[in-house]
Short mmCIF file of N, CA and C in Angstrom, two decimals:
data_model
loop_
_atom_site.label_atom_id
_atom_site.label_comp_id
_atom_site.label_asym_id
_atom_site.label_seq_id
_atom_site.Cartn_x
_atom_site.Cartn_y
_atom_site.Cartn_z
N MET A 161 25.70 13.54 10.19
CA MET A 161 26.96 12.60 9.76
C MET A 161 26.44 11.68 8.75
N ILE A 162 27.34 11.66 7.74
CA ILE A 162 27.25 10.79 6.45
C ILE A 162 28.35 9.53 6.54
N MET A 163 28.07 8.33 6.46
CA MET A 163 28.94 7.42 6.27
C MET A 163 28.77 6.71 4.99
N LEU A 164 29.63 5.88 4.45
CA LEU A 164 29.42 5.09 3.28
C LEU A 164 30.32 3.72 3.37
N LEU A 165 29.57 2.75 2.79
CA LEU A 165 30.05 1.34 3.01
C LEU A 165 30.48 1.04 1.57
N SER A 166 31.70 0.36 1.45
CA SER A 166 32.32 0.01 0.07
C SER A 166 31.27 -0.88 -0.50
N PRO A 167 31.54 -1.01 -1.82
CA PRO A 167 30.70 -2.01 -2.76
C PRO A 167 31.50 -3.35 -2.52
N GLU A 168 30.65 -4.27 -2.46
CA GLU A 168 31.23 -5.64 -2.43
C GLU A 168 31.95 -6.18 -3.63
N GLN A 169 31.70 -5.86 -4.81
CA GLN A 169 32.22 -5.65 -5.97
C GLN A 169 32.93 -4.65 -6.32
N PRO A 170 34.37 -4.74 -7.19
CA PRO A 170 35.01 -3.60 -7.31
C PRO A 170 34.30 -2.89 -8.22
N ILE A 171 34.44 -1.41 -7.94
CA ILE A 171 34.05 -0.35 -9.03
C ILE A 171 35.41 0.45 -9.51
N ARG A 172 35.17 0.75 -10.81
CA ARG A 172 36.29 1.73 -11.57
C ARG A 172 36.65 3.05 -10.62
N ASP A 173 37.78 3.12 -10.34
CA ASP A 173 38.26 4.34 -9.67
C ASP A 173 37.78 4.34 -8.25
N GLU A 174 37.69 3.43 -7.47
CA GLU A 174 36.82 3.17 -6.32
C GLU A 174 37.69 4.05 -5.30
N SER A 175 38.87 4.02 -5.25
CA SER A 175 39.60 4.67 -4.22
C SER A 175 39.69 5.95 -4.29
N ALA A 176 39.60 6.61 -5.82
CA ALA A 176 39.72 7.91 -6.02
C ALA A 176 38.31 8.53 -5.67
N ILE A 177 37.20 7.80 -5.85
CA ILE A 177 35.85 8.43 -5.51
C ILE A 177 35.75 8.63 -4.01
N VAL A 178 36.46 7.25 -3.31
CA VAL A 178 36.49 7.65 -1.70
C VAL A 178 37.20 8.61 -1.28
N MET A 179 38.35 9.08 -1.87
CA MET A 179 39.17 10.25 -1.35
C MET A 179 38.55 11.50 -1.82
N ALA A 180 37.77 11.54 -2.90
CA ALA A 180 36.87 12.77 -3.30
C ALA A 180 35.72 13.05 -2.36
N LEU A 181 35.23 11.90 -1.79
CA LEU A 181 34.02 12.07 -0.96
C LEU A 181 34.51 12.53 0.58
N PHE A 182 35.61 12.02 0.89
CA PHE A 182 36.47 12.66 2.05
C PHE A 182 36.49 13.93 2.03
N LYS A 183 37.11 14.44 0.93
CA LYS A 183 37.16 15.69 0.87
C LYS A 183 36.16 16.71 0.70
N ARG A 184 34.91 15.94 0.45
CA ARG A 184 33.52 16.90 0.52
C ARG A 184 33.12 16.61 1.88
N GLY A 185 33.62 15.98 2.63
CA GLY A 185 32.74 15.84 3.91
C GLY A 185 32.52 14.62 4.50
N LEU A 186 32.69 13.47 3.75
CA LEU A 186 32.22 11.98 4.36
C LEU A 186 33.12 11.89 5.48
N SER A 187 32.09 11.27 6.44
CA SER A 187 32.66 11.02 7.88
C SER A 187 33.37 9.80 8.10
N LEU A 188 32.93 8.44 7.57
CA LEU A 188 33.58 7.44 7.71
C LEU A 188 33.23 6.53 6.44
N PHE A 189 34.43 5.73 6.43
CA PHE A 189 34.17 4.77 5.31
C PHE A 189 34.43 3.54 5.68
N HIS A 190 33.46 2.49 5.50
CA HIS A 190 33.33 1.27 6.03
C HIS A 190 33.59 0.28 4.85
N ILE A 191 34.83 -0.65 5.04
CA ILE A 191 35.58 -1.34 4.13
C ILE A 191 35.02 -2.64 4.44
N ARG A 192 34.22 -3.17 3.43
CA ARG A 192 33.41 -4.67 3.42
C ARG A 192 33.90 -5.23 2.29
N LYS A 193 35.06 -5.99 2.58
CA LYS A 193 35.80 -6.56 1.35
C LYS A 193 36.13 -8.03 2.00
N TYR A 194 35.31 -8.61 2.34
CA TYR A 194 35.29 -10.04 3.15
C TYR A 194 36.18 -11.16 2.18
N ARG A 195 36.38 -10.96 1.00
CA ARG A 195 37.00 -12.00 0.10
C ARG A 195 38.51 -11.45 -0.12
N PHE A 196 38.78 -10.38 0.28
CA PHE A 196 40.16 -10.19 -0.05
C PHE A 196 41.26 -10.95 0.78
N THR A 197 42.22 -10.94 -0.07
CA THR A 197 43.40 -11.67 0.61
C THR A 197 44.24 -10.55 1.63
N ASP A 198 45.03 -10.79 2.58
CA ASP A 198 45.71 -9.69 3.48
C ASP A 198 46.55 -8.90 2.30
N THR A 199 46.99 -9.48 1.22
CA THR A 199 47.78 -8.45 0.30
C THR A 199 46.92 -7.41 -0.44
N GLU A 200 45.62 -8.13 -0.74
CA GLU A 200 44.69 -7.01 -1.39
C GLU A 200 44.20 -6.08 -0.52
N MET A 201 43.88 -6.50 0.75
CA MET A 201 43.45 -5.54 1.80
C MET A 201 44.52 -4.48 2.09
N MET A 202 45.61 -4.82 2.34
CA MET A 202 46.83 -3.81 2.25
C MET A 202 46.71 -2.75 1.32
N ALA A 203 46.68 -3.24 0.11
CA ALA A 203 46.99 -2.53 -1.24
C ALA A 203 45.61 -1.67 -1.28
N TYR A 204 44.43 -2.08 -1.05
CA TYR A 204 43.18 -1.32 -1.01
C TYR A 204 43.24 -0.20 0.12
N VAL A 205 43.68 -0.51 1.22
CA VAL A 205 43.80 0.66 2.35
C VAL A 205 44.93 1.65 1.82
N ASN A 206 46.00 1.12 1.36
CA ASN A 206 46.94 1.93 1.01
C ASN A 206 46.83 3.02 -0.30
N ASN A 207 45.74 2.48 -0.91
CA ASN A 207 45.36 3.25 -2.13
C ASN A 207 44.47 4.55 -1.76
N ILE A 208 44.18 4.52 -0.35
CA ILE A 208 43.41 5.75 0.09
C ILE A 208 44.48 6.52 0.72
N ASP A 209 44.45 7.73 0.66
CA ASP A 209 45.45 8.81 1.43
C ASP A 209 45.52 8.30 2.92
N HIS A 210 46.76 8.28 3.35
CA HIS A 210 47.02 8.18 4.93
C HIS A 210 45.98 9.25 5.88
N PHE A 211 46.05 10.16 5.12
CA PHE A 211 45.61 11.49 5.93
C PHE A 211 44.04 10.90 6.41
N TYR A 212 43.27 10.05 5.83
CA TYR A 212 41.94 9.63 6.10
C TYR A 212 42.05 8.23 6.86
N ARG A 213 43.22 7.89 7.24
CA ARG A 213 43.38 6.42 7.94
C ARG A 213 42.46 6.49 9.17
N LYS A 214 42.03 7.51 9.96
CA LYS A 214 41.30 7.36 11.22
C LYS A 214 39.79 7.50 10.91
N GLN A 215 39.68 7.62 9.57
CA GLN A 215 38.14 7.61 9.13
C GLN A 215 37.61 6.31 8.38
N LEU A 216 38.60 5.29 8.30
CA LEU A 216 38.34 4.03 7.79
C LEU A 216 37.97 2.98 8.86
N VAL A 217 37.01 2.10 8.52
CA VAL A 217 36.44 1.20 9.48
C VAL A 217 36.58 -0.31 8.71
N LEU A 218 37.26 -1.27 9.27
CA LEU A 218 37.17 -2.52 8.81
C LEU A 218 36.14 -3.45 9.50
N HIS A 219 35.76 -4.04 8.41
CA HIS A 219 34.62 -5.23 8.70
C HIS A 219 35.41 -6.56 8.80
N SER A 220 36.38 -6.66 8.26
CA SER A 220 37.13 -7.95 8.24
C SER A 220 38.73 -7.63 8.49
N HIS A 221 39.42 -8.71 8.30
CA HIS A 221 40.94 -8.70 8.40
C HIS A 221 41.43 -7.83 9.65
N PHE A 222 40.92 -8.04 10.74
CA PHE A 222 40.99 -7.36 12.00
C PHE A 222 42.61 -7.49 12.45
N HIS A 223 43.16 -8.41 11.97
CA HIS A 223 44.73 -8.68 12.49
C HIS A 223 45.50 -7.63 11.68
N LEU A 224 45.13 -6.96 10.91
CA LEU A 224 45.76 -5.98 10.08
C LEU A 224 45.75 -4.74 10.53
N ALA A 225 44.63 -4.30 11.46
CA ALA A 225 44.34 -3.12 11.95
C ALA A 225 45.48 -2.39 12.48
N ASN A 226 46.24 -2.85 13.32
CA ASN A 226 47.22 -2.14 13.94
C ASN A 226 48.28 -1.71 12.93
N GLU A 227 48.71 -2.80 12.20
CA GLU A 227 49.72 -2.64 11.25
C GLU A 227 49.21 -1.37 10.05
N LEU A 228 47.88 -1.29 9.83
CA LEU A 228 47.49 -0.45 8.86
C LEU A 228 47.11 1.18 9.66
N GLY A 229 47.03 1.17 10.92
CA GLY A 229 46.64 2.18 11.65
C GLY A 229 45.24 2.72 11.65
N ILE A 230 44.47 1.43 11.45
CA ILE A 230 43.06 1.73 11.82
C ILE A 230 42.74 1.51 12.95
N GLU A 231 42.01 2.26 13.54
CA GLU A 231 41.45 2.51 15.00
C GLU A 231 39.77 2.05 15.11
N ARG A 232 39.15 1.67 13.91
CA ARG A 232 37.71 1.41 14.12
C ARG A 232 37.34 -0.04 13.36
N LEU A 233 36.73 -0.64 14.06
CA LEU A 233 36.15 -2.18 13.61
C LEU A 233 34.96 -2.11 13.72
N HIS A 234 34.35 -2.78 12.54
CA HIS A 234 32.88 -3.13 12.76
C HIS A 234 32.75 -4.56 13.00
N ILE A 235 31.77 -4.90 14.11
CA ILE A 235 31.62 -6.29 14.18
C ILE A 235 30.09 -6.85 13.79
N ARG A 236 30.12 -7.65 12.84
CA ARG A 236 28.90 -8.00 12.40
C ARG A 236 27.81 -8.59 13.32
N GLU A 237 26.53 -8.57 13.02
CA GLU A 237 25.59 -9.11 13.95
C GLU A 237 25.91 -10.63 14.39
N GLU A 238 26.08 -11.47 13.58
CA GLU A 238 26.39 -12.92 13.89
C GLU A 238 27.53 -12.96 14.65
N ASP A 239 28.62 -11.80 14.65
CA ASP A 239 29.92 -11.98 15.25
C ASP A 239 29.47 -11.60 16.63
N ARG A 240 28.62 -10.45 16.68
CA ARG A 240 28.52 -10.00 17.97
C ARG A 240 27.65 -11.04 18.90
N LYS A 241 26.96 -11.79 18.31
CA LYS A 241 26.14 -12.77 19.16
C LYS A 241 27.10 -13.85 19.58
N GLN A 242 28.44 -13.90 19.14
CA GLN A 242 29.31 -14.92 19.57
C GLN A 242 30.36 -14.26 20.44
N HIS A 243 30.13 -12.99 20.81
CA HIS A 243 31.03 -12.16 21.57
C HIS A 243 32.24 -12.04 21.15
N LYS A 244 32.65 -12.03 19.89
CA LYS A 244 33.87 -11.72 19.18
C LYS A 244 34.34 -10.52 19.39
N GLN A 245 33.57 -9.41 19.87
CA GLN A 245 34.09 -8.16 19.93
C GLN A 245 34.94 -8.07 21.29
N GLU A 246 34.93 -9.16 22.02
CA GLU A 246 35.75 -9.11 23.59
C GLU A 246 37.42 -8.97 22.91
N ALA A 247 37.41 -9.58 22.07
CA ALA A 247 39.03 -9.58 21.63
C ALA A 247 39.55 -8.15 21.34
N PHE A 248 38.62 -7.23 21.27
CA PHE A 248 38.96 -5.94 20.37
C PHE A 248 38.42 -4.75 21.19
N MET A 249 38.18 -4.99 22.50
CA MET A 249 37.69 -3.94 23.46
C MET A 249 38.51 -2.83 23.90
N THR A 250 39.88 -3.35 23.55
CA THR A 250 40.88 -2.14 24.20
C THR A 250 41.57 -1.77 22.83
N GLY A 251 41.64 -0.36 22.62
CA GLY A 251 42.44 0.25 21.52
C GLY A 251 41.64 0.45 20.36
N PHE A 252 40.35 0.11 20.30
CA PHE A 252 39.54 0.26 19.04
C PHE A 252 38.25 0.85 19.33
N THR A 253 37.74 1.49 18.44
CA THR A 253 36.39 2.06 18.34
C THR A 253 35.42 1.05 17.71
N LEU A 254 34.40 0.36 18.32
CA LEU A 254 33.64 -0.46 17.76
C LEU A 254 32.36 -0.01 17.30
N SER A 255 31.82 -0.67 16.09
CA SER A 255 30.32 -0.51 15.83
C SER A 255 29.78 -1.96 15.29
N THR A 256 28.61 -1.84 15.30
CA THR A 256 27.99 -3.29 14.85
C THR A 256 26.72 -2.72 14.10
N SER A 257 26.11 -4.02 13.69
CA SER A 257 24.67 -3.88 12.91
C SER A 257 23.50 -4.63 13.70
N VAL A 258 22.40 -4.01 13.60
CA VAL A 258 21.37 -4.86 14.03
C VAL A 258 20.15 -4.65 13.01
N HIS A 259 19.14 -5.38 13.20
CA HIS A 259 17.88 -5.58 12.36
C HIS A 259 16.54 -5.17 12.88
N ALA A 260 16.66 -4.69 13.91
CA ALA A 260 15.47 -4.60 14.90
C ALA A 260 15.65 -3.68 16.00
N ILE A 261 14.79 -2.55 16.23
CA ILE A 261 15.11 -1.60 17.17
C ILE A 261 14.94 -2.13 18.60
N SER A 262 14.17 -3.42 18.97
CA SER A 262 14.53 -3.95 20.18
C SER A 262 15.87 -4.36 20.33
N THR A 263 16.51 -5.06 19.48
CA THR A 263 17.96 -5.36 19.48
C THR A 263 18.84 -3.95 19.74
N PHE A 264 18.64 -2.93 19.22
CA PHE A 264 19.17 -1.90 19.30
C PHE A 264 19.30 -1.28 20.68
N ASN A 265 18.05 -1.33 21.22
CA ASN A 265 17.56 -0.87 22.61
C ASN A 265 18.52 -1.70 23.51
N THR A 266 19.07 -2.81 23.17
CA THR A 266 19.71 -3.70 24.41
C THR A 266 21.27 -3.58 24.36
N LEU A 267 21.65 -2.81 23.28
CA LEU A 267 23.13 -2.89 23.06
C LEU A 267 23.76 -1.85 24.18
N ASP A 268 25.01 -2.21 24.59
CA ASP A 268 25.40 -1.42 25.70
C ASP A 268 26.47 -0.45 25.06
N ALA A 269 27.16 0.29 25.97
CA ALA A 269 27.67 1.62 25.62
C ALA A 269 29.29 1.43 25.28
N ILE A 270 29.56 0.00 24.86
CA ILE A 270 30.81 -0.46 24.22
C ILE A 270 30.93 0.07 22.84
N TRP A 271 29.59 0.27 22.25
CA TRP A 271 29.45 0.33 20.87
C TRP A 271 29.33 1.74 20.70
N ASP A 272 30.02 2.38 19.56
CA ASP A 272 29.92 3.86 19.56
C ASP A 272 28.67 4.08 18.62
N TYR A 273 28.32 3.14 17.62
CA TYR A 273 27.08 3.39 16.81
C TYR A 273 26.83 1.81 16.13
N ALA A 274 25.49 1.75 15.81
CA ALA A 274 24.96 0.67 15.10
C ALA A 274 24.17 0.84 13.97
N PHE A 275 24.59 0.19 12.88
CA PHE A 275 23.69 0.31 11.85
C PHE A 275 22.24 -0.40 12.11
N LEU A 276 21.28 0.36 11.73
CA LEU A 276 19.87 -0.31 11.68
C LEU A 276 19.36 -0.22 10.48
N SER A 277 19.10 -1.71 9.91
CA SER A 277 18.47 -1.71 8.75
C SER A 277 17.54 -2.79 8.60
N PRO A 278 16.80 -2.80 7.25
CA PRO A 278 16.74 -1.79 6.27
C PRO A 278 15.83 -0.78 6.51
N VAL A 279 16.38 0.47 6.51
CA VAL A 279 15.37 1.63 6.47
C VAL A 279 14.29 1.81 5.64
N PHE A 280 14.94 1.49 4.37
CA PHE A 280 14.06 1.33 3.06
C PHE A 280 14.27 0.15 2.27
N PRO A 281 13.67 -0.22 1.33
CA PRO A 281 14.03 -1.37 0.49
C PRO A 281 15.35 -1.19 -0.04
N SER A 282 16.30 -2.00 0.02
CA SER A 282 17.61 -2.05 -0.42
C SER A 282 17.89 -1.63 -1.86
N ILE A 283 18.85 -0.79 -2.05
CA ILE A 283 19.24 -0.28 -3.62
C ILE A 283 20.00 -1.60 -4.05
N SER A 284 21.02 -1.90 -3.29
CA SER A 284 22.12 -2.83 -3.94
C SER A 284 21.66 -4.25 -3.79
N LYS A 285 21.01 -4.84 -2.75
CA LYS A 285 20.50 -6.04 -2.70
C LYS A 285 18.85 -6.09 -3.14
N LYS A 286 18.63 -6.30 -4.34
CA LYS A 286 17.29 -6.31 -4.79
C LYS A 286 16.44 -7.32 -4.03
N GLY A 287 15.16 -6.89 -3.77
CA GLY A 287 14.39 -7.77 -2.67
C GLY A 287 14.46 -7.49 -1.23
N TYR A 288 15.58 -7.03 -0.96
CA TYR A 288 15.82 -7.09 0.53
C TYR A 288 15.19 -5.81 1.10
N GLY A 289 14.15 -6.12 2.01
CA GLY A 289 13.34 -5.16 2.68
C GLY A 289 12.10 -4.38 2.02
N ILE A 290 11.62 -5.23 0.97
CA ILE A 290 10.59 -4.94 0.40
C ILE A 290 9.20 -5.07 1.29
N THR A 291 9.29 -6.08 2.21
CA THR A 291 8.18 -6.18 3.03
C THR A 291 8.43 -5.90 4.35
N ASP A 292 9.62 -5.61 4.86
CA ASP A 292 9.82 -5.35 6.11
C ASP A 292 10.94 -4.45 6.40
N THR A 293 10.56 -3.13 6.64
CA THR A 293 11.59 -2.20 6.79
C THR A 293 11.24 -1.55 8.32
N VAL A 294 12.41 -0.60 8.75
CA VAL A 294 12.63 -0.36 10.07
C VAL A 294 12.23 1.33 10.55
N LEU A 295 11.93 1.83 9.23
CA LEU A 295 11.90 3.47 9.56
C LEU A 295 11.12 3.61 10.67
N ASP A 296 9.66 3.32 10.46
CA ASP A 296 8.63 3.39 11.35
C ASP A 296 9.00 3.19 12.87
N ASP A 297 9.90 2.16 13.10
CA ASP A 297 10.40 1.65 14.40
C ASP A 297 11.19 2.73 15.24
N LEU A 298 11.89 3.50 14.34
CA LEU A 298 12.78 4.65 15.13
C LEU A 298 12.17 5.23 16.30
N CYS A 299 10.92 5.56 16.25
CA CYS A 299 10.31 6.13 17.44
C CYS A 299 10.23 5.38 18.69
N LEU A 300 10.46 4.17 18.50
CA LEU A 300 10.72 3.25 19.74
C LEU A 300 11.95 3.12 20.39
N ARG A 301 12.93 3.90 19.91
CA ARG A 301 14.32 3.86 20.42
C ARG A 301 14.33 4.50 21.83
N CYS A 302 14.89 3.85 22.61
CA CYS A 302 15.13 4.06 23.91
C CYS A 302 16.64 3.95 24.72
N ASN A 303 17.49 3.69 23.70
CA ASN A 303 18.85 3.62 23.92
C ASN A 303 19.58 4.86 23.45
N SER A 304 19.94 5.56 24.52
CA SER A 304 20.88 6.71 24.18
C SER A 304 22.24 6.57 24.47
N ASP A 305 22.83 5.50 24.72
CA ASP A 305 24.29 5.28 24.86
C ASP A 305 24.83 4.95 23.71
N VAL A 306 24.16 4.48 22.43
CA VAL A 306 24.74 4.01 21.36
C VAL A 306 24.13 4.90 20.18
N ARG A 307 24.90 5.57 19.36
CA ARG A 307 24.23 6.36 18.14
C ARG A 307 23.72 5.21 17.26
N LEU A 308 22.56 5.68 16.67
CA LEU A 308 21.82 4.93 15.60
C LEU A 308 22.11 5.53 14.27
N VAL A 309 22.53 4.65 13.43
CA VAL A 309 22.85 4.92 11.97
C VAL A 309 21.95 4.15 11.00
N GLY A 310 21.08 4.97 10.32
CA GLY A 310 20.10 4.34 9.50
C GLY A 310 20.89 3.78 8.29
N LEU A 311 20.53 2.65 7.63
CA LEU A 311 21.15 1.97 6.61
C LEU A 311 20.07 1.22 5.68
N GLY A 312 20.21 1.44 4.49
CA GLY A 312 19.34 0.50 3.54
C GLY A 312 18.44 1.45 2.87
N GLY A 313 18.53 1.47 1.43
CA GLY A 313 17.71 2.39 0.55
C GLY A 313 17.73 3.73 0.72
N ILE A 314 18.58 4.03 1.19
CA ILE A 314 18.60 5.64 1.47
C ILE A 314 19.45 6.32 0.33
N ASN A 315 18.78 7.29 -0.09
CA ASN A 315 19.05 8.20 -1.39
C ASN A 315 18.76 9.61 -1.12
N GLU A 316 19.17 10.28 -2.26
CA GLU A 316 18.85 11.68 -2.07
C GLU A 316 17.56 12.13 -2.26
N LEU A 317 16.63 11.34 -2.39
CA LEU A 317 15.31 11.62 -2.24
C LEU A 317 14.61 11.42 -0.81
N ASN A 318 15.16 10.52 -0.19
CA ASN A 318 14.37 10.02 1.04
C ASN A 318 15.48 10.24 2.18
N TYR A 319 16.55 10.61 2.23
CA TYR A 319 17.42 10.84 3.50
C TYR A 319 16.93 11.41 4.49
N THR A 320 16.33 12.51 4.24
CA THR A 320 15.74 13.43 5.27
C THR A 320 14.71 12.77 6.27
N GLU A 321 13.92 11.73 5.61
CA GLU A 321 13.14 11.19 6.41
C GLU A 321 13.57 10.36 7.65
N VAL A 322 14.78 9.86 7.37
CA VAL A 322 15.87 9.01 8.24
C VAL A 322 16.14 10.03 9.40
N PHE A 323 16.48 11.20 9.34
CA PHE A 323 16.96 11.97 10.32
C PHE A 323 15.68 12.47 10.98
N THR A 324 14.68 12.87 10.35
CA THR A 324 13.32 13.13 10.80
C THR A 324 12.68 12.09 11.96
N ALA A 325 13.13 10.82 11.47
CA ALA A 325 12.49 9.84 12.23
C ALA A 325 13.25 9.48 13.56
N GLY A 326 14.56 10.33 13.55
CA GLY A 326 15.19 10.03 14.93
C GLY A 326 16.70 9.41 14.82
N ALA A 327 17.36 9.30 13.52
CA ALA A 327 18.47 8.57 13.37
C ALA A 327 19.60 9.79 13.61
N ASP A 328 20.73 9.47 14.16
CA ASP A 328 21.95 10.10 14.40
C ASP A 328 22.54 10.59 13.32
N ALA A 329 22.69 9.42 12.07
CA ALA A 329 23.59 9.29 11.07
C ALA A 329 22.81 8.45 10.05
N ILE A 330 23.37 8.70 8.63
CA ILE A 330 22.99 7.73 7.74
C ILE A 330 24.18 7.22 7.16
N ALA A 331 23.99 5.83 6.61
CA ALA A 331 24.99 5.19 5.81
C ALA A 331 24.45 4.78 4.46
N LEU A 332 25.34 5.33 3.40
CA LEU A 332 24.98 5.37 2.14
C LEU A 332 25.66 3.97 1.32
N LEU A 333 25.10 3.29 0.22
CA LEU A 333 25.84 2.37 -0.20
C LEU A 333 25.38 2.26 -1.67
N GLY A 334 24.25 1.61 -2.01
CA GLY A 334 23.70 1.52 -3.33
C GLY A 334 23.56 2.96 -4.04
N ALA A 335 23.00 3.86 -3.32
CA ALA A 335 22.68 5.11 -3.92
C ALA A 335 24.12 5.93 -4.66
N VAL A 336 25.25 5.67 -3.91
CA VAL A 336 26.42 6.18 -4.32
C VAL A 336 26.97 5.09 -5.52
N TRP A 337 27.10 3.89 -5.18
CA TRP A 337 27.98 2.89 -5.94
C TRP A 337 27.02 2.42 -7.16
N ASN A 338 25.72 2.44 -7.25
CA ASN A 338 24.86 2.29 -8.42
C ASN A 338 24.92 3.30 -9.20
N SER A 339 25.37 4.51 -8.84
CA SER A 339 25.11 5.59 -9.76
C SER A 339 26.03 5.98 -10.75
N PRO A 340 25.66 6.45 -11.69
CA PRO A 340 26.83 6.89 -12.79
C PRO A 340 27.60 8.14 -12.43
N LYS A 341 26.98 8.88 -11.27
CA LYS A 341 27.46 10.18 -10.83
C LYS A 341 27.46 9.89 -9.36
N PRO A 342 28.52 9.13 -8.64
CA PRO A 342 28.42 8.88 -7.31
C PRO A 342 28.70 10.23 -6.36
N ILE A 343 29.66 11.04 -7.16
CA ILE A 343 30.11 12.26 -6.22
C ILE A 343 28.98 13.18 -6.30
N GLN A 344 28.39 13.34 -7.38
CA GLN A 344 27.09 14.34 -7.25
C GLN A 344 26.08 13.63 -6.48
N VAL A 345 25.73 12.35 -6.30
CA VAL A 345 24.75 12.08 -5.44
C VAL A 345 25.23 12.30 -3.66
N PHE A 346 26.25 12.29 -3.56
CA PHE A 346 26.86 12.25 -2.25
C PHE A 346 26.83 13.84 -2.05
N ASP A 347 27.20 14.58 -2.93
CA ASP A 347 27.27 16.11 -2.53
C ASP A 347 25.66 16.64 -2.54
N LYS A 348 24.67 16.10 -3.21
CA LYS A 348 23.41 16.56 -3.00
C LYS A 348 22.93 16.30 -1.50
N ILE A 349 23.02 15.03 -1.05
CA ILE A 349 23.00 14.66 0.39
C ILE A 349 23.68 15.58 1.26
N ASN A 350 24.72 15.68 1.21
CA ASN A 350 25.79 16.24 2.21
C ASN A 350 25.37 17.86 2.19
N ASN A 351 25.30 18.40 1.04
CA ASN A 351 24.94 19.87 1.00
C ASN A 351 23.73 20.24 1.57
N ASN A 352 22.68 19.25 1.79
CA ASN A 352 21.31 19.63 2.16
C ASN A 352 21.14 18.86 3.50
N ASN A 353 22.42 18.20 4.30
CA ASN A 353 22.09 17.58 5.46
C ASN A 353 22.02 18.34 6.61
N PHE A 354 20.50 18.27 7.09
CA PHE A 354 20.25 19.07 8.06
C PHE A 354 20.50 18.37 9.63
N SER A 355 21.21 17.41 9.64
CA SER A 355 21.35 16.62 10.89
C SER A 355 22.27 17.50 11.95
N PRO A 356 21.83 17.55 13.19
CA PRO A 356 22.80 18.45 14.15
C PRO A 356 24.30 17.81 14.42
N ASN A 357 24.40 16.52 13.95
CA ASN A 357 25.70 16.03 14.35
C ASN A 357 26.67 16.25 13.33
#
């Protein structure tokens, strides 16, 4: 399973690229547009074909989810610690983020999956993960109730290592959006994806 996170800054033809990737097998698209107004978020989502609505995940603007027909919400780590997910435990599929395998192992089954990062040094956030990555910690996983999604620095050259280490899925960000040929990068990973999911 391959997921994609939106870029924080606008990319030319962003919606068209997302739809092209859905057609090529993208599983889920995480919308991280924290600075959008409600109107901007509505327009952004409506620029993606309604056929893919159930594959969209909101990181913010949760009050628009029902109106937009979005059933998946991502609760950031700091919000999870404040138990903000409790307002959305009915009617939504929830995911979250963690930065240590020990934290992942304590998550309960209300979470469909969790991002564990950084697996490798980040592509989009320069300097992040240079000295502290979590790839080698995946072998310490003991939580089978929540799917583990590797995030951070994953590209067409190293993604197989993440599956081999025990991740259920991967999430892409910089490898796609920082590339002049984002669709080709996705195709290379997707066409060779040996994950059983």
